[in-house]
CSV table of C-alpha atoms in Angstrom, one decimal:
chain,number,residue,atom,x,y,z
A,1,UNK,CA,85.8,-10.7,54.0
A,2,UNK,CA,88.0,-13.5,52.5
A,3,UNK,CA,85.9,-14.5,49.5
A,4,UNK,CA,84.1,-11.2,48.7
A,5,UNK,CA,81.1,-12.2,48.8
A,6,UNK,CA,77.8,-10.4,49.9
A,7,UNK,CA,74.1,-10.6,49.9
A,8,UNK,CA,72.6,-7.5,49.5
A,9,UNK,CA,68.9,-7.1,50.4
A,10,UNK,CA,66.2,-4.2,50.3
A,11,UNK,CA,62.7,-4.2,51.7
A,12,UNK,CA,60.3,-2.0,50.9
A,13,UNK,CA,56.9,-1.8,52.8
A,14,UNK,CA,54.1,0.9,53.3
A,15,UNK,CA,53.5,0.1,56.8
A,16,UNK,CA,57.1,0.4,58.9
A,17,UNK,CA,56.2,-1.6,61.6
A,18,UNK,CA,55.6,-4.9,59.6
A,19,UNK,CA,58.9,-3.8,57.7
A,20,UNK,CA,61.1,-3.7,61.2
A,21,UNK,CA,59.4,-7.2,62.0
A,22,UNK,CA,60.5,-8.7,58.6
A,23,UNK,CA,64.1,-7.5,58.6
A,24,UNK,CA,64.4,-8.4,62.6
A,25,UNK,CA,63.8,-12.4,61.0
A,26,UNK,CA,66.0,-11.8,58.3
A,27,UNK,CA,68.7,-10.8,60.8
A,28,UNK,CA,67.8,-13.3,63.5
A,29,UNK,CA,68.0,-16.2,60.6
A,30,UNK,CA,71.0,-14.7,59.4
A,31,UNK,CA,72.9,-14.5,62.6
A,32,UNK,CA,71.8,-18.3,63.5
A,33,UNK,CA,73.3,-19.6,60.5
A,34,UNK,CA,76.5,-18.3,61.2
A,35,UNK,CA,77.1,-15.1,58.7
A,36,UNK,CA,77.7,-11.6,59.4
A,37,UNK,CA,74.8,-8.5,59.3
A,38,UNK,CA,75.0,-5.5,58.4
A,39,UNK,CA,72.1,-3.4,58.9
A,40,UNK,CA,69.1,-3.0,58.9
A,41,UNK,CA,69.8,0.7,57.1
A,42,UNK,CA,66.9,2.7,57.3
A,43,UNK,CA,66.7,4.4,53.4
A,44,UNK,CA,64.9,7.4,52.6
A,45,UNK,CA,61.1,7.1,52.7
A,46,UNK,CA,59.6,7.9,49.6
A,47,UNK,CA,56.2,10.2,50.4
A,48,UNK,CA,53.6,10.6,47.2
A,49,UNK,CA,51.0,13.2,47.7
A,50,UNK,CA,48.4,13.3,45.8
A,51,UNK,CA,45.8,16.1,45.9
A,52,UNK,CA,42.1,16.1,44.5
A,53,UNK,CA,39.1,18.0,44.6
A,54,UNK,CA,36.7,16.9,47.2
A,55,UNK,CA,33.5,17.7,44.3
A,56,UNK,CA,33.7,17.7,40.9
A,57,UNK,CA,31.3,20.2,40.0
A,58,UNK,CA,30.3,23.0,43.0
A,59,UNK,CA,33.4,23.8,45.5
A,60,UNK,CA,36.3,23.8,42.9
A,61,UNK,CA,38.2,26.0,46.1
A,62,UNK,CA,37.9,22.9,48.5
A,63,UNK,CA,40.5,20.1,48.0
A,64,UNK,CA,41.6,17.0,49.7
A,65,UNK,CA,45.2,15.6,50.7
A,66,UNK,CA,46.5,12.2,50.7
A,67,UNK,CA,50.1,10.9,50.4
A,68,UNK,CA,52.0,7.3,50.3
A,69,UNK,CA,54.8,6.4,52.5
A,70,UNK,CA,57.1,3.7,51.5
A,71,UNK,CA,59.2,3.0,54.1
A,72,UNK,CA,62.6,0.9,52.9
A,73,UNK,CA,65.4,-0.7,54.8
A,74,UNK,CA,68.8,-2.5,53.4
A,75,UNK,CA,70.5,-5.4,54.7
A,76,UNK,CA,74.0,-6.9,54.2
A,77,UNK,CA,74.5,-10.1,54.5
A,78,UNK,CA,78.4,-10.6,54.9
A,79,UNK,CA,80.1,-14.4,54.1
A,80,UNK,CA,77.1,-16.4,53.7
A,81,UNK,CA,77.0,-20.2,53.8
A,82,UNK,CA,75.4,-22.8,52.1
A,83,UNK,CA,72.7,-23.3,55.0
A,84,UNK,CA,72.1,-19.1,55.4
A,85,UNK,CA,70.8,-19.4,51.8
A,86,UNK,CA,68.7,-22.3,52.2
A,87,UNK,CA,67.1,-20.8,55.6
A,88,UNK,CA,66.7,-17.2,53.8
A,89,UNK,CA,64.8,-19.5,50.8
A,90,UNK,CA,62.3,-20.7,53.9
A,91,UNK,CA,61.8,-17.3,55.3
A,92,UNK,CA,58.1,-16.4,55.0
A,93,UNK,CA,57.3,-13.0,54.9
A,94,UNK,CA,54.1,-11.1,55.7
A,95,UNK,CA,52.2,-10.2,52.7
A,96,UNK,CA,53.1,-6.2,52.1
A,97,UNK,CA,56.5,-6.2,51.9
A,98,UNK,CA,58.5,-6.3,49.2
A,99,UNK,CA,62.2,-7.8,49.2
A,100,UNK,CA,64.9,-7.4,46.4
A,101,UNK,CA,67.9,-9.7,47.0
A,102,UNK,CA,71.3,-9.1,44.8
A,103,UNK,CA,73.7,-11.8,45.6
């Protein structure tokens, strides 16, 4: 790196298969403008289980499971230009996925 610096960006989705789509652009616009990738790093996928009776009142014995994936991935985006920002700004991005960017 000669001037140090780096975009750093996570995305976090519940469905993975949107989230690969998403961070495929990001990398395809990315790589078109001239900068360096690194990534997409597949993070840790946070699973929530929640668990709850299936009646209230008569089978206290019979319960019900349900969990929450969020699936996340993190992308470095090594010596960006001028023109990588301004094509990430123009990036749309399907609804469900949420994207942190720390320049």
């Amino acid at each position: 790196m000669t001037n140090g610096q780096r975009i750093r960006i996570r995305l976090k989705a519940f469905d993975f298969r949107v989230l690969d789509q998403s961070s495929l652009e990001i990398v395809d616009t990315a790589k078109r403008t001239g900068a360096k990738v690194a990534g997409p790093i597949p993070l840790p996928t946070r699973i929530e289980k929640f668990t709850v009776n299936r009646s209230p009142h008569v089978d206290k014995k019979s319960m019900e499971q349900f969990e929450i994936r969020t699936h996340k991935r993190l992308l470095d985006i090594i010596e960006p230009t001028a023109k990588t920002v301004d094509e990430l700004k123009k990036l749309n991005l399907p609804a469900g996925v949420d994207i942190t960017i720390k320049i």
